[in-house]
Amino acid sequence: MSARLIDGNALSTSIRGQLAERAAVLKAKGVTPCLAVILVGEDPASQVYVRNKVNACEKIGMPSLQDVYPVDVDPAVVFARIAALNADPAVHGILVQLPLPKHFDATAVLAAIAPDKDVDGFHAENVGSLMQGKSRFIPCTPYGIMKMLASEGVRIAGAEAVVVGRSNIVGKPMAMLLLAQNATVTICHSQTIDLAFHTRRADILVAAIGRERMITGDMIKRGATVIDVGMNRYSSGPKQGKLCGDVDFDTAREVAGLITPVPGGVGPMTITMLLANTLESAERALQ
Ligand code: GUN
């Protein structure tokens, strides 16, 4: 039996349609929601992500500002720009694309963003609020995954949820959100002794490892919901160079009940929730 696909493109299109309507309502009230994006350096993957974010803003009628700095920029320049954006009432969301070059203290940069414009939800104050179950901004990738689970009616309360990966961007906030909805949550990582023991117990399995097709069908419980956050490329074989996830899709889909494809799964939802957070920030500013 083959798993049913969770179509991130279709869900994104539907949510973005609603966001465009909300953006139009705001504009009619004199507020134009605006996202400011800061990119340091020329990492090709980051350039693609930032371009996609800026284009997505444009498509729902939301202007964005983009500041691109050379890799060796003095961090003081970036801090000064963040301070200016914090103080600018026309800017509702500020995003600094990660990773930053090594001479930056990334935690200090994230801490410099005003918490009420931190649409990534990475500021310590927002991370703390998420842990307390009263979040201001939910980090975009886990937020998008929760929307995907809800759209498919996946039962979370009481489910065994296993998150593979413990990053601040995905793994940790993902675990918090599943916990807040009463799943029993396990977080696995590079030091986990027997990864397959844990993943085989999962009713909901979230793979956010960053390693090509690491989760294979034999590691998945029959009927499980499998969410693939990976964005890798086949390193060999006939599909070499093509996009693939952290899950070996061909073997996993034979076992899983529901599965997200790569591309066309979690990726578009991440950007959609960034738009949602920015719009929400603008709506709050109006109140
Ligand atoms: N780098 C990879 N994912 C993200 C993200 O969601 N936000 C930011 N700011 N940087 C990233």
PDB file of N, CA and C in Angstrom, residues 217-272:
ATOM      1  N   GLY A 217      12.352   2.999   4.878  1.00  0.00           N
ATOM      2  CA  GLY A 217      11.055   2.384   5.156  1.00  0.00           C
ATOM      3  C   GLY A 217      11.070   1.432   6.344  1.00  0.00           C
ATOM      4  N   ASP A 218      12.155   0.690   6.524  1.00  0.00           N
ATOM      5  CA  ASP A 218      12.231  -0.275   7.630  1.00  0.00           C
ATOM      6  C   ASP A 218      12.320   0.407   9.001  1.00  0.00           C
ATOM      7  N   MET A 219      12.473   1.723   9.012  1.00  0.00           N
ATOM      8  CA  MET A 219      12.549   2.466  10.287  1.00  0.00           C
ATOM      9  C   MET A 219      11.208   3.102  10.637  1.00  0.00           C
ATOM     10  N   ILE A 220      10.173   2.804   9.841  1.00  0.00           N
ATOM     11  CA  ILE A 220       8.891   3.510   9.989  1.00  0.00           C
ATOM     12  C   ILE A 220       7.789   2.527  10.372  1.00  0.00           C
ATOM     13  N   LYS A 221       6.932   2.955  11.308  1.00  0.00           N
ATOM     14  CA  LYS A 221       5.780   2.153  11.732  1.00  0.00           C
ATOM     15  C   LYS A 221       4.706   2.177  10.639  1.00  0.00           C
ATOM     16  N   ARG A 222       4.074   1.040  10.406  1.00  0.00           N
ATOM     17  CA  ARG A 222       3.053   0.987   9.360  1.00  0.00           C
ATOM     18  C   ARG A 222       1.923   1.977   9.678  1.00  0.00           C
ATOM     19  N   GLY A 223       1.582   2.786   8.717  1.00  0.00           N
ATOM     20  CA  GLY A 223       0.484   3.747   8.880  1.00  0.00           C
ATOM     21  C   GLY A 223       0.890   5.079   9.486  1.00  0.00           C
ATOM     22  N   ALA A 224       2.167   5.239   9.827  1.00  0.00           N
ATOM     23  CA  ALA A 224       2.622   6.481  10.480  1.00  0.00           C
ATOM     24  C   ALA A 224       2.499   7.689   9.544  1.00  0.00           C
ATOM     25  N   THR A 225       2.456   8.870  10.176  1.00  0.00           N
ATOM     26  CA  THR A 225       2.533  10.127   9.427  1.00  0.00           C
ATOM     27  C   THR A 225       3.989  10.565   9.415  1.00  0.00           C
ATOM     28  N   VAL A 226       4.544  10.727   8.221  1.00  0.00           N
ATOM     29  CA  VAL A 226       5.980  11.030   8.093  1.00  0.00           C
ATOM     30  C   VAL A 226       6.153  12.422   7.471  1.00  0.00           C
ATOM     31  N   ILE A 227       6.811  13.296   8.231  1.00  0.00           N
ATOM     32  CA  ILE A 227       7.046  14.674   7.786  1.00  0.00           C
ATOM     33  C   ILE A 227       8.538  14.839   7.510  1.00  0.00           C
ATOM     34  N   ASP A 228       8.860  15.209   6.292  1.00  0.00           N
ATOM     35  CA  ASP A 228      10.261  15.295   5.856  1.00  0.00           C
ATOM     36  C   ASP A 228      10.675  16.757   5.696  1.00  0.00           C
ATOM     37  N   VAL A 229      11.523  17.217   6.615  1.00  0.00           N
ATOM     38  CA  VAL A 229      11.957  18.622   6.574  1.00  0.00           C
ATOM     39  C   VAL A 229      13.231  18.780   5.730  1.00  0.00           C
ATOM     40  N   GLY A 230      13.840  17.668   5.358  1.00  0.00           N
ATOM     41  CA  GLY A 230      15.139  17.713   4.671  1.00  0.00           C
ATOM     42  C   GLY A 230      15.081  18.404   3.315  1.00  0.00           C
ATOM     43  N   MET A 231      16.178  19.019   2.972  1.00  0.00           N
ATOM     44  CA  MET A 231      16.316  19.636   1.647  1.00  0.00           C
ATOM     45  C   MET A 231      17.746  19.330   1.190  1.00  0.00           C
ATOM     46  N   ASN A 232      17.915  18.120   0.676  1.00  0.00           N
ATOM     47  CA  ASN A 232      19.254  17.649   0.284  1.00  0.00           C
ATOM     48  C   ASN A 232      19.242  17.336  -1.209  1.00  0.00           C
ATOM     49  N   ARG A 233      20.390  16.867  -1.682  1.00  0.00           N
ATOM     50  CA  ARG A 233      20.457  16.415  -3.070  1.00  0.00           C
ATOM     51  C   ARG A 233      21.011  14.999  -3.125  1.00  0.00           C
ATOM     52  N   TYR A 234      20.504  14.195  -4.034  1.00  0.00           N
ATOM     53  CA  TYR A 234      21.048  12.847  -4.253  1.00  0.00           C
ATOM     54  C   TYR A 234      22.540  12.993  -4.556  1.00  0.00           C
ATOM     55  N   SER A 235      23.365  12.261  -3.815  1.00  0.00           N
ATOM     56  CA  SER A 235      24.816  12.391  -4.020  1.00  0.00           C
ATOM     57  C   SER A 235      25.324  11.431  -5.095  1.00  0.00           C
ATOM     58  N   SER A 236      24.490  10.434  -5.462  1.00  0.00           N
ATOM     59  CA  SER A 236      24.920   9.482  -6.498  1.00  0.00           C
ATOM     60  C   SER A 236      23.685   8.850  -7.150  1.00  0.00           C
ATOM     61  N   GLY A 237      23.920   7.976  -8.101  1.00  0.00           N
ATOM     62  CA  GLY A 237      22.813   7.260  -8.760  1.00  0.00           C
ATOM     63  C   GLY A 237      22.191   8.076  -9.878  1.00  0.00           C
ATOM     64  N   PRO A 238      21.112   7.528 -10.485  1.00  0.00           N
ATOM     65  CA  PRO A 238      20.514   8.183 -11.651  1.00  0.00           C
ATOM     66  C   PRO A 238      19.901   9.549 -11.331  1.00  0.00           C
ATOM     67  N   LYS A 239      19.544   9.772 -10.047  1.00  0.00           N
ATOM     68  CA  LYS A 239      18.935  11.066  -9.684  1.00  0.00           C
ATOM     69  C   LYS A 239      19.965  12.039  -9.106  1.00  0.00           C
ATOM     70  N   GLN A 240      21.249  11.737  -9.268  1.00  0.00           N
ATOM     71  CA  GLN A 240      22.313  12.591  -8.700  1.00  0.00           C
ATOM     72  C   GLN A 240      22.065  14.074  -8.987  1.00  0.00           C
ATOM     73  N   GLY A 241      22.164  14.891  -7.912  1.00  0.00           N
ATOM     74  CA  GLY A 241      21.984  16.340  -8.061  1.00  0.00           C
ATOM     75  C   GLY A 241      20.545  16.786  -7.873  1.00  0.00           C
ATOM     76  N   LYS A 242      19.578  15.865  -7.967  1.00  0.00           N
ATOM     77  CA  LYS A 242      18.171  16.256  -7.798  1.00  0.00           C
ATOM     78  C   LYS A 242      17.845  16.374  -6.294  1.00  0.00           C
ATOM     79  N   LEU A 243      16.803  17.144  -6.004  1.00  0.00           N
ATOM     80  CA  LEU A 243      16.425  17.352  -4.599  1.00  0.00           C
ATOM     81  C   LEU A 243      15.893  16.083  -3.960  1.00  0.00           C
ATOM     82  N   CYS A 244      16.254  15.873  -2.705  1.00  0.00           N
ATOM     83  CA  CYS A 244      15.641  14.781  -1.919  1.00  0.00           C
ATOM     84  C   CYS A 244      15.622  15.207  -0.456  1.00  0.00           C
ATOM     85  N   GLY A 245      14.893  14.450   0.346  1.00  0.00           N
ATOM     86  CA  GLY A 245      14.739  14.818   1.749  1.00  0.00           C
ATOM     87  C   GLY A 245      15.628  14.004   2.672  1.00  0.00           C
ATOM     88  N   ASP A 246      15.273  14.032   3.964  1.00  0.00           N
ATOM     89  CA  ASP A 246      15.942  13.202   4.971  1.00  0.00           C
ATOM     90  C   ASP A 246      15.341  11.802   4.994  1.00  0.00           C
ATOM     91  N   VAL A 247      14.215  11.640   4.289  1.00  0.00           N
ATOM     92  CA  VAL A 247      13.504  10.360   4.255  1.00  0.00           C
ATOM     93  C   VAL A 247      13.696   9.739   2.869  1.00  0.00           C
ATOM     94  N   ASP A 248      13.931   8.437   2.864  1.00  0.00           N
ATOM     95  CA  ASP A 248      14.036   7.713   1.593  1.00  0.00           C
ATOM     96  C   ASP A 248      12.602   7.474   1.095  1.00  0.00           C
ATOM     97  N   PHE A 249      12.153   8.386   0.258  1.00  0.00           N
ATOM     98  CA  PHE A 249      10.730   8.465  -0.105  1.00  0.00           C
ATOM     99  C   PHE A 249      10.199   7.140  -0.666  1.00  0.00           C
ATOM    100  N   ASP A 250      10.957   6.513  -1.561  1.00  0.00           N
ATOM    101  CA  ASP A 250      10.443   5.325  -2.261  1.00  0.00           C
ATOM    102  C   ASP A 250      10.159   4.163  -1.309  1.00  0.00           C
ATOM    103  N   THR A 251      11.020   3.936  -0.318  1.00  0.00           N
ATOM    104  CA  THR A 251      10.760   2.843   0.637  1.00  0.00           C
ATOM    105  C   THR A 251       9.778   3.295   1.723  1.00  0.00           C
ATOM    106  N   ALA A 252       9.850   4.573   2.114  1.00  0.00           N
ATOM    107  CA  ALA A 252       8.986   5.075   3.195  1.00  0.00           C
ATOM    108  C   ALA A 252       7.519   5.085   2.785  1.00  0.00           C
ATOM    109  N   ARG A 253       7.246   5.433   1.541  1.00  0.00           N
ATOM    110  CA  ARG A 253       5.842   5.577   1.131  1.00  0.00           C
ATOM    111  C   ARG A 253       5.117   4.230   1.099  1.00  0.00           C
ATOM    112  N   GLU A 254       5.862   3.141   1.063  1.00  0.00           N
ATOM    113  CA  GLU A 254       5.241   1.805   1.078  1.00  0.00           C
ATOM    114  C   GLU A 254       4.757   1.422   2.471  1.00  0.00           C
ATOM    115  N   VAL A 255       5.248   2.118   3.495  1.00  0.00           N
ATOM    116  CA  VAL A 255       4.942   1.770   4.890  1.00  0.00           C
ATOM    117  C   VAL A 255       4.070   2.840   5.552  1.00  0.00           C
ATOM    118  N   ALA A 256       4.373   4.087   5.284  1.00  0.00           N
ATOM    119  CA  ALA A 256       3.690   5.207   5.948  1.00  0.00           C
ATOM    120  C   ALA A 256       2.224   5.286   5.530  1.00  0.00           C
ATOM    121  N   GLY A 257       1.415   5.984   6.363  1.00  0.00           N
ATOM    122  CA  GLY A 257       0.027   6.248   5.999  1.00  0.00           C
ATOM    123  C   GLY A 257      -0.075   7.579   5.259  1.00  0.00           C
ATOM    124  N   LEU A 258       0.670   8.541   5.759  1.00  0.00           N
ATOM    125  CA  LEU A 258       0.715   9.888   5.160  1.00  0.00           C
ATOM    126  C   LEU A 258       2.169  10.308   5.079  1.00  0.00           C
ATOM    127  N   ILE A 259       2.542  10.996   4.014  1.00  0.00           N
ATOM    128  CA  ILE A 259       3.940  11.405   3.878  1.00  0.00           C
ATOM    129  C   ILE A 259       4.034  12.711   3.099  1.00  0.00           C
ATOM    130  N   THR A 260       5.018  13.539   3.458  1.00  0.00           N
ATOM    131  CA  THR A 260       5.249  14.782   2.702  1.00  0.00           C
ATOM    132  C   THR A 260       6.338  14.530   1.666  1.00  0.00           C
ATOM    133  N   PRO A 261       6.146  14.985   0.446  1.00  0.00           N
ATOM    134  CA  PRO A 261       7.188  14.826  -0.575  1.00  0.00           C
ATOM    135  C   PRO A 261       8.254  15.919  -0.465  1.00  0.00           C
ATOM    136  N   VAL A 262       9.397  15.697  -1.079  1.00  0.00           N
ATOM    137  CA  VAL A 262      10.440  16.726  -1.246  1.00  0.00           C
ATOM    138  C   VAL A 262      10.864  16.709  -2.709  1.00  0.00           C
ATOM    139  N   PRO A 263      10.701  17.800  -3.435  1.00  0.00           N
ATOM    140  CA  PRO A 263      10.112  19.077  -3.016  1.00  0.00           C
ATOM    141  C   PRO A 263       8.579  19.026  -2.984  1.00  0.00           C
ATOM    142  N   GLY A 264       7.972  20.122  -2.543  1.00  0.00           N
ATOM    143  CA  GLY A 264       6.506  20.232  -2.579  1.00  0.00           C
ATOM    144  C   GLY A 264       5.824  19.816  -1.297  1.00  0.00           C
ATOM    145  N   GLY A 265       6.592  19.690  -0.222  1.00  0.00           N
ATOM    146  CA  GLY A 265       6.000  19.321   1.066  1.00  0.00           C
ATOM    147  C   GLY A 265       6.127  20.462   2.054  1.00  0.00           C
ATOM    148  N   VAL A 266       7.088  20.307   2.971  1.00  0.00           N
ATOM    149  CA  VAL A 266       7.266  21.292   4.042  1.00  0.00           C
ATOM    150  C   VAL A 266       7.782  22.635   3.510  1.00  0.00           C
ATOM    151  N   GLY A 267       8.651  22.610   2.492  1.00  0.00           N
ATOM    152  CA  GLY A 267       9.308  23.828   1.997  1.00  0.00           C
ATOM    153  C   GLY A 267       8.363  24.991   1.750  1.00  0.00           C
ATOM    154  N   PRO A 268       7.349  24.815   0.894  1.00  0.00           N
ATOM    155  CA  PRO A 268       6.456  25.946   0.634  1.00  0.00           C
ATOM    156  C   PRO A 268       5.689  26.410   1.873  1.00  0.00           C
ATOM    157  N   MET A 269       5.447  25.467   2.802  1.00  0.00           N
ATOM    158  CA  MET A 269       4.708  25.847   4.016  1.00  0.00           C
ATOM    159  C   MET A 269       5.536  26.767   4.915  1.00  0.00           C
ATOM    160  N   THR A 270       6.852  26.576   4.923  1.00  0.00           N
ATOM    161  CA  THR A 270       7.722  27.432   5.750  1.00  0.00           C
ATOM    162  C   THR A 270       7.566  28.892   5.318  1.00  0.00           C
ATOM    163  N   ILE A 271       7.618  29.110   4.021  1.00  0.00           N
ATOM    164  CA  ILE A 271       7.499  30.489   3.520  1.00  0.00           C
ATOM    165  C   ILE A 271       6.094  31.027   3.781  1.00  0.00           C
ATOM    166  N   THR A 272       5.104  30.177   3.611  1.00  0.00           N
ATOM    167  CA  THR A 272       3.721  30.610   3.851  1.00  0.00           C
ATOM    168  C   THR A 272       3.544  31.101   5.291  1.00  0.00           C
TER     169      THR A 272
END
